[in-house]
Short mmCIF file of C-alpha atoms in Angstrom, two decimals:
data_model
loop_
_atom_site.label_atom_id
_atom_site.label_comp_id
_atom_site.label_asym_id
_atom_site.label_seq_id
_atom_site.Cartn_x
_atom_site.Cartn_y
_atom_site.Cartn_z
CA MET A 920 0.00 0.00 0.00
CA ASN A 921 1.24 3.46 -0.92
CA TYR A 922 0.80 6.46 1.37
CA ARG A 923 0.34 9.90 -0.20
CA VAL A 924 1.26 13.08 1.64
CA ALA A 925 1.30 16.72 0.56
CA VAL A 926 4.57 18.62 0.89
CA ARG A 927 2.99 21.07 3.30
CA ALA A 928 1.50 18.30 5.47
CA LEU A 929 4.84 16.47 5.55
CA CYS A 930 6.71 19.57 6.69
CA GLU A 931 4.07 20.58 9.21
CA PHE A 932 4.48 17.13 10.75
CA THR A 933 8.29 17.08 10.79
CA ALA A 934 9.45 20.71 10.97
CA LYS A 935 7.10 22.46 13.40
CA VAL A 936 8.79 23.09 16.75
CA GLY A 937 8.52 25.47 19.69
CA ASP A 938 5.58 27.60 20.79
CA LEU A 939 2.12 28.04 19.41
CA ASP A 940 2.14 31.75 18.58
CA LEU A 941 -0.80 33.64 17.10
CA ARG A 942 0.67 37.10 17.52
CA PHE A 943 1.56 37.17 13.85
CA THR A 944 -2.09 37.53 12.91
CA PRO A 945 -4.48 38.21 11.39
CA SER A 946 -3.04 36.37 8.43
CA PRO A 947 -4.42 37.03 4.95
CA THR A 948 -7.59 35.26 3.92
CA ALA A 949 -7.42 32.46 1.36
CA GLN A 950 -8.63 34.84 -1.36
CA GLN A 951 -6.03 37.45 -0.39
CA GLY A 952 -3.35 34.78 -0.41
CA ILE A 953 -4.32 33.64 -3.91
CA ALA A 954 -4.36 37.24 -5.13
CA GLY A 955 -0.94 37.84 -3.58
CA HIS A 956 0.55 34.80 -5.28
CA ARG A 957 -0.86 35.97 -8.61
CA THR A 958 0.62 39.42 -8.13
CA VAL A 959 4.06 37.95 -7.46
CA ALA A 960 3.81 35.64 -10.49
CA SER A 961 2.74 38.55 -12.72
CA ARG A 962 5.99 40.38 -11.88
CA ARG A 963 8.18 37.53 -13.11
CA SER A 964 9.70 36.97 -16.55
CA ALA A 965 7.83 35.33 -19.42
CA GLY A 966 9.32 31.88 -18.82
CA TYR A 967 8.28 31.78 -15.16
CA GLN A 968 6.38 28.60 -14.26
CA ALA A 969 3.73 29.16 -11.58
CA GLU A 970 2.01 26.39 -9.61
CA LEU A 971 4.48 23.74 -10.75
CA SER A 972 3.28 20.22 -9.90
CA LEU A 973 6.02 18.05 -8.40
CA GLU A 974 6.11 14.54 -6.96
CA GLY A 975 8.67 12.22 -5.42
CA GLN A 976 8.93 8.83 -3.77
CA PHE A 977 10.57 7.56 -0.60
CA GLY A 978 9.81 3.90 -0.03
CA ALA A 979 6.04 3.53 0.29
CA LEU A 980 5.69 7.30 0.70
CA THR A 981 4.58 9.49 -2.21
CA VAL A 982 5.24 13.19 -1.59
CA ARG A 983 3.51 15.65 -3.89
CA GLY A 984 2.55 19.27 -4.15
CA ARG A 985 2.69 22.44 -6.21
CA ALA A 986 5.69 24.71 -5.94
CA ASP A 987 4.68 28.37 -6.10
CA GLY A 988 7.03 29.20 -8.95
CA TYR A 989 10.20 28.36 -10.86
CA ASP A 990 12.28 30.73 -12.99
CA PRO A 991 14.41 28.62 -15.38
CA SER A 992 16.48 31.63 -16.49
CA GLY A 993 17.90 32.06 -12.99
CA ASN A 994 17.32 28.49 -11.82
CA VAL A 995 15.31 29.89 -8.90
CA LEU A 996 12.56 28.00 -7.11
CA GLU A 997 10.27 30.31 -5.13
CA GLU A 998 8.12 29.62 -2.10
CA VAL A 999 5.75 32.59 -1.70
CA LYS A 1000 4.21 33.49 1.66
CA THR A 1001 1.68 36.28 1.98
CA TYR A 1002 1.44 38.27 5.20
CA ARG A 1003 0.38 41.58 6.69
CA GLY A 1004 2.01 43.56 9.46
CA ASP A 1005 5.60 43.65 10.65
CA PHE A 1006 7.89 41.27 8.72
CA THR A 1007 10.30 41.06 11.65
CA ALA A 1008 7.47 39.74 13.85
CA ILE A 1009 7.27 36.48 11.90
CA PRO A 1010 8.29 33.85 14.50
CA ALA A 1011 11.49 31.93 13.82
CA ASN A 1012 9.69 28.59 13.95
CA HIS A 1013 7.31 29.78 11.21
CA ARG A 1014 10.25 30.65 8.99
CA GLN A 1015 11.87 27.30 9.74
CA LEU A 1016 8.72 25.60 8.47
CA HIS A 1017 8.70 27.74 5.33
CA TRP A 1018 12.31 26.83 4.55
CA ALA A 1019 11.51 23.15 5.05
CA GLN A 1020 8.76 23.34 2.44
CA CYS A 1021 11.03 25.20 0.04
CA ARG A 1022 13.81 22.62 0.43
CA VAL A 1023 11.50 19.67 -0.13
CA TYR A 1024 10.21 21.29 -3.31
CA GLY A 1025 13.83 21.98 -4.22
CA TRP A 1026 14.70 18.29 -4.16
CA LEU A 1027 11.57 17.32 -6.08
CA LEU A 1028 12.50 19.88 -8.75
CA CYS A 1029 16.15 18.74 -8.95
CA GLN A 1030 14.98 15.15 -9.28
CA SER A 1031 12.45 16.03 -11.98
CA LEU A 1032 14.78 18.20 -14.09
CA GLN A 1033 18.06 16.44 -13.23
CA LEU A 1034 19.53 19.65 -11.80
CA PRO A 1035 22.88 19.57 -9.94
CA GLU A 1036 21.78 22.51 -7.76
CA VAL A 1037 19.03 25.09 -7.42
CA ASN A 1038 18.58 28.56 -5.93
CA LEU A 1039 15.85 28.55 -3.28
CA ALA A 1040 13.98 31.75 -2.48
CA LEU A 1041 11.49 32.51 0.26
CA VAL A 1042 9.42 35.43 -0.97
CA TYR A 1043 7.34 37.20 1.67
CA PHE A 1044 4.66 39.37 0.07
CA ASP A 1045 2.97 42.10 2.14
CA ILE A 1046 -0.63 42.22 0.90
CA VAL A 1047 -1.04 45.82 2.11
CA SER A 1048 2.09 47.50 0.71
CA GLU A 1049 2.58 44.85 -2.03
CA GLN A 1050 6.28 44.86 -1.21
CA GLU A 1051 8.39 41.70 -1.40
CA THR A 1052 11.03 40.61 1.09
CA ARG A 1053 13.29 37.98 -0.39
CA LEU A 1054 15.53 35.42 1.33
CA GLN A 1055 17.66 33.22 -0.91
CA GLU A 1056 19.97 30.21 -0.57
CA THR A 1057 21.75 27.92 -3.03
CA TRP A 1058 21.55 24.19 -2.35
CA SER A 1059 23.10 21.25 -4.16
CA ALA A 1060 20.84 18.42 -5.25
CA GLU A 1061 22.76 16.06 -2.96
CA ARG A 1062 22.10 18.20 0.13
CA LEU A 1063 18.45 18.59 -0.81
CA GLN A 1064 18.05 14.85 -1.25
CA ASP A 1065 19.54 14.29 2.21
CA PHE A 1066 17.10 16.84 3.67
CA PHE A 1067 14.16 15.24 1.85
CA ASN A 1068 15.13 11.76 3.02
CA GLN A 1069 15.46 12.99 6.60
CA GLN A 1070 11.94 14.47 6.60
CA CYS A 1071 10.51 11.31 5.06
CA ARG A 1072 12.20 9.08 7.63
CA LEU A 1073 10.73 11.18 10.43
CA PHE A 1074 7.27 10.78 8.90
CA LEU A 1075 7.51 7.17 7.73
CA THR A 1076 6.83 5.51 11.09
CA TRP A 1077 3.62 7.52 11.35
CA ALA A 1078 2.76 6.76 7.71
CA ASP A 1079 3.19 3.02 8.33
CA GLN A 1080 0.81 3.31 11.28
CA GLU A 1081 -1.68 5.25 9.15
CA MET A 1082 -1.56 2.69 6.33
CA ALA A 1083 -2.21 -0.12 8.82
CA HIS A 1084 -5.09 1.86 10.32
CA ARG A 1085 -6.59 2.53 6.88
CA GLU A 1086 -6.53 -1.18 6.01
CA ALA A 1087 -8.10 -2.10 9.35
CA ARG A 1088 -10.69 0.66 9.03
CA ASP A 1089 -11.75 -0.44 5.56
CA ALA A 1090 -11.87 -4.12 6.56
CA ALA A 1091 -14.05 -3.26 9.56
CA ALA A 1092 -16.34 -1.14 7.37
CA ARG A 1093 -16.82 -3.97 4.87
CA SER A 1094 -17.85 -6.39 7.62
CA LEU A 1095 -19.87 -3.85 9.63
CA ALA A 1096 -23.38 -5.11 10.37
CA PHE A 1097 -26.42 -2.98 11.12
CA PRO A 1098 -26.30 -2.54 14.92
CA HIS A 1099 -29.97 -3.33 15.63
CA PRO A 1100 -31.98 -6.54 15.11
CA GLN A 1101 -34.07 -4.89 12.42
CA PHE A 1102 -34.60 -1.61 10.60
CA ARG A 1103 -37.40 0.73 11.58
CA THR A 1104 -40.15 1.41 9.09
CA GLY A 1105 -38.65 3.40 6.23
CA GLN A 1106 -35.12 3.23 7.64
CA ARG A 1107 -33.90 0.52 5.24
CA ALA A 1108 -35.09 2.51 2.22
CA LEU A 1109 -33.24 5.56 3.54
CA ALA A 1110 -30.06 3.57 4.16
CA GLU A 1111 -30.18 1.98 0.71
CA ALA A 1112 -30.65 5.36 -0.94
CA VAL A 1113 -27.67 6.80 0.94
CA TYR A 1114 -25.45 3.82 0.10
CA LYS A 1115 -26.32 3.86 -3.60
CA THR A 1116 -25.84 7.63 -3.76
CA ALA A 1117 -22.48 7.49 -1.99
CA SER A 1118 -21.30 4.54 -4.08
CA GLY A 1119 -22.13 6.43 -7.24
CA GLY A 1120 -20.52 9.66 -6.09
CA ARG A 1121 -23.78 11.58 -6.31
CA CYS A 1122 -25.75 13.92 -4.02
CA LEU A 1123 -28.94 13.11 -2.14
CA MET A 1124 -31.52 15.34 -0.50
CA ALA A 1125 -33.49 13.14 1.90
CA GLN A 1126 -36.57 14.01 3.93
CA ALA A 1127 -37.76 11.57 6.56
CA PRO A 1128 -40.26 11.71 9.43
CA THR A 1129 -39.18 12.14 13.04
CA GLY A 1130 -38.40 8.85 14.78
CA ILE A 1131 -37.25 6.95 11.73
CA GLY A 1132 -33.65 6.87 12.96
CA LYS A 1133 -32.14 9.22 10.39
CA THR A 1134 -28.72 9.58 12.03
CA ILE A 1135 -27.88 5.87 12.20
CA GLY A 1136 -29.79 5.27 8.97
CA THR A 1137 -27.49 7.62 7.06
CA LEU A 1138 -24.20 7.17 8.93
CA PHE A 1139 -24.20 3.36 8.70
CA PRO A 1140 -24.46 3.15 4.89
CA LEU A 1141 -21.96 5.96 4.41
CA VAL A 1142 -19.38 4.11 6.53
CA LYS A 1143 -20.10 0.97 4.49
CA ALA A 1144 -19.39 2.93 1.29
CA MET A 1145 -15.99 4.20 2.44
CA PRO A 1146 -13.78 1.34 1.16
CA ALA A 1147 -15.26 1.09 -2.34
CA ARG A 1148 -15.20 4.86 -2.81
CA GLU A 1149 -11.70 5.08 -1.26
CA LEU A 1150 -12.94 7.89 0.98
CA ASP A 1151 -10.48 9.60 3.30
CA LYS A 1152 -12.99 11.35 5.55
CA LEU A 1153 -16.64 11.49 6.48
CA LEU A 1154 -17.93 14.85 7.68
CA PHE A 1155 -21.11 15.05 9.74
CA LEU A 1156 -22.07 18.72 9.70
CA THR A 1157 -24.75 20.28 11.85
CA ALA A 1158 -25.78 23.71 13.10
CA LYS A 1159 -26.67 22.65 16.64
CA THR A 1160 -24.95 21.03 19.61
CA PRO A 1161 -27.75 18.40 19.98
CA GLY A 1162 -27.02 17.34 16.39
CA ARG A 1163 -23.39 16.69 17.29
CA LYS A 1164 -24.50 14.64 20.31
CA LEU A 1165 -26.78 12.48 18.14
CA ALA A 1166 -23.95 11.85 15.69
CA LEU A 1167 -21.51 10.94 18.47
CA ASP A 1168 -24.07 8.55 19.98
CA ALA A 1169 -24.68 6.93 16.58
CA ALA A 1170 -20.95 6.51 16.00
CA GLN A 1171 -20.60 4.76 19.37
CA VAL A 1172 -23.44 2.42 18.49
CA LEU A 1173 -21.60 1.44 15.30
CA TYR A 1174 -18.17 1.38 16.94
CA PRO A 1175 -18.24 1.12 20.76
CA ARG A 1176 -15.53 3.06 22.58
CA ALA A 1177 -12.22 1.19 22.39
CA ALA A 1178 -8.47 1.62 22.32
CA ASN A 1179 -6.97 1.73 18.81
CA PRO A 1180 -10.43 2.15 17.25
CA ALA A 1181 -11.26 0.96 13.74
CA LEU A 1182 -13.03 4.28 13.06
CA ARG A 1183 -11.51 7.43 14.53
CA VAL A 1184 -14.28 9.84 15.48
CA LEU A 1185 -13.59 13.49 16.31
CA GLU A 1186 -15.86 16.26 17.59
CA LEU A 1187 -14.84 19.83 16.74
CA VAL A 1188 -16.15 22.61 18.96
CA ALA A 1189 -15.80 26.38 18.91
CA ARG A 1190 -12.63 27.91 20.29
CA ASP A 1191 -14.40 29.70 23.14
CA LYS A 1192 -15.78 26.35 24.36
CA ALA A 1193 -12.40 24.60 24.26
CA CYS A 1194 -10.04 27.30 25.54
CA GLU A 1195 -8.58 26.63 29.01
CA TYR A 1196 -7.22 30.16 29.49
CA PRO A 1197 -9.65 32.55 27.76
CA GLN A 1198 -8.05 35.52 29.52
CA ASN A 1199 -4.63 34.76 27.97
CA ALA A 1200 -3.27 35.42 24.49
CA CYS A 1201 -2.34 32.47 22.25
CA ASN A 1202 1.44 32.58 22.58
CA GLY A 1203 4.08 30.94 24.72
CA GLU A 1204 4.72 34.06 26.79
CA SER A 1205 1.09 34.26 27.89
CA CYS A 1206 -0.44 30.77 27.84
CA PRO A 1207 1.24 27.72 29.43
CA LEU A 1208 -0.50 25.42 26.94
CA ALA A 1209 0.98 27.37 24.02
CA LYS A 1210 4.51 27.25 25.45
CA GLY A 1211 6.35 24.40 23.70
CA PHE A 1212 3.09 23.26 22.06
CA TYR A 1213 4.76 21.78 18.97
CA ASP A 1214 7.43 20.04 21.05
CA ARG A 1215 4.76 18.19 23.05
CA LEU A 1216 2.35 17.69 20.16
CA PRO A 1217 3.82 14.37 18.87
CA ALA A 1218 3.14 12.57 22.16
CA ALA A 1219 -0.33 14.13 22.45
CA ARG A 1220 -1.17 13.18 18.87
CA LEU A 1221 -0.05 9.59 19.42
CA ALA A 1222 -2.20 9.33 22.55
CA ALA A 1223 -5.19 10.92 20.83
CA VAL A 1224 -5.32 8.52 17.86
CA ALA A 1225 -5.68 5.65 20.32
CA GLN A 1226 -8.94 7.13 21.68
CA SER A 1227 -12.35 7.20 20.02
CA PRO A 1228 -14.63 8.96 20.03
CA LEU A 1229 -12.57 12.07 20.64
CA ASP A 1230 -15.47 14.10 21.96
CA GLN A 1231 -14.84 17.43 23.66
CA GLN A 1232 -14.26 15.92 27.11
CA THR A 1233 -12.00 13.06 25.97
CA LEU A 1234 -9.90 15.37 23.83
CA ARG A 1235 -9.56 17.81 26.74
CA GLU A 1236 -8.31 15.01 29.00
CA VAL A 1237 -5.69 13.94 26.44
CA ALA A 1238 -4.60 17.54 25.83
CA LEU A 1239 -4.20 18.43 29.49
CA ALA A 1240 -2.34 15.18 30.21
CA HIS A 1241 0.26 16.37 27.69
CA GLN A 1242 -0.02 20.09 28.54
CA VAL A 1243 -1.15 21.22 25.08
CA CYS A 1244 -4.07 23.39 24.02
CA PRO A 1245 -7.25 21.29 23.54
CA TYR A 1246 -8.56 23.51 20.76
CA TYR A 1247 -5.44 23.33 18.63
CA LEU A 1248 -4.97 19.64 19.37
CA SER A 1249 -8.47 19.11 17.93
CA GLN A 1250 -7.43 20.98 14.78
CA GLU A 1251 -4.39 18.73 14.46
CA MET A 1252 -6.51 15.60 14.95
CA ALA A 1253 -8.79 16.66 12.09
CA ARG A 1254 -5.93 15.49 9.85
CA TRP A 1255 -6.06 11.96 11.25
CA ALA A 1256 -9.73 11.31 12.10
CA ASP A 1257 -12.03 9.29 9.84
CA LEU A 1258 -15.37 10.77 10.92
CA ILE A 1259 -15.43 14.44 11.91
CA ILE A 1260 -18.51 15.88 13.59
CA ALA A 1261 -18.64 19.66 13.42
CA ASP A 1262 -20.56 22.84 12.70
CA TYR A 1263 -21.39 23.71 9.08
CA ASN A 1264 -18.89 26.58 9.22
CA TYR A 1265 -15.95 24.19 9.58
CA TYR A 1266 -16.44 23.16 5.94
CA PHE A 1267 -18.80 25.40 3.99
CA ASP A 1268 -16.52 28.42 3.82
CA PHE A 1269 -13.38 29.10 1.76
CA THR A 1270 -11.52 30.01 4.96
CA ALA A 1271 -12.82 27.02 6.95
CA LEU A 1272 -10.45 24.52 8.58
CA LEU A 1273 -11.87 21.36 7.02
CA TYR A 1274 -12.30 22.89 3.58
CA GLY A 1275 -8.71 24.13 3.60
CA LEU A 1276 -7.32 20.78 4.74
CA ALA A 1277 -9.41 18.90 2.18
CA GLN A 1278 -8.12 21.10 -0.64
CA ALA A 1279 -4.49 21.08 0.49
CA ASN A 1280 -4.37 17.31 0.98
CA GLN A 1281 -6.70 16.37 -1.90
CA TRP A 1282 -8.91 14.36 0.42
CA ARG A 1283 -11.80 12.32 -0.91
CA VAL A 1284 -14.61 13.47 1.37
CA ALA A 1285 -18.28 12.60 1.83
CA THR A 1286 -20.53 14.90 3.84
CA LEU A 1287 -23.69 14.32 5.82
CA VAL A 1288 -25.43 17.65 6.36
CA ASP A 1289 -28.00 17.61 9.16
CA GLU A 1290 -31.16 19.64 8.58
CA ALA A 1291 -29.85 20.99 5.28
#
């Protein structure tokens, strides 16, 4: 089995260290970021290649992504970052992450074009002043390959675990039986319609009377459809807290709480409901759970994937046991959960967490929208 990972996701896993620090905000919106990248590309020479697709292999790991730009005339690969505010306020660990991405793309480019070396440039674009700040290094292909291999080795143990989980998850879904002795009146027809729709990659608008068992009647067939459709995630989206509770209860009926669960279930809640220190700012100088967050995250992440469902209370317990922020641990776990239960706004918005992750990682996603 091959495991695919985006360049950004790889580097965020291997190269993020130090404090959680939100002082360098507000960051540009997705639309502003896209516009900024286009502005930078428009300033380059005619042969400039924007959004260059690159891919490489390391064992069972396929690493892929789109480099922001490559100028063949100067042999310069650019990684563009949009920002607003004071450039000098960008935390050092943010810049370290940006360089990691640039270097991984650098190796993928050298491998693709058989280059002996490449000039790497971090281009920081201020969306307000439209000024560029440029940092540049020259790396040999050999050094870049060593860097790439190092990042992949750091990730590979986790990737092996994820591949094993995916196989176990899909096997469990194929053999999953309806959890009750019989369907309620109308429930089988609903479940069959959902399964056929999901299997065909289509959309379904379903109306059903109260008491039919809509939550289990839609979640069960969608889980069953995951292996054949090669789905990465299921999203159960609702506007109300009671809707999240119903979905969590249904998930536990299908998969009772257990260590190393076959289906990883995650509940996402609003920041104000998850924050332990609402009076503090989100940085290591103010909040103890932000101090060293990324240094303690690997252990917290490993503990969290062994728990399901990761409802608000369970996630809080895991987070506090490892002294990390529950809210930002939940955002990290969205990358590794199979079923995510959240508010509509976590997906149906260009700036939303789940939408952004799905686009960046090219996830195959199915959504259940409650009371649409």
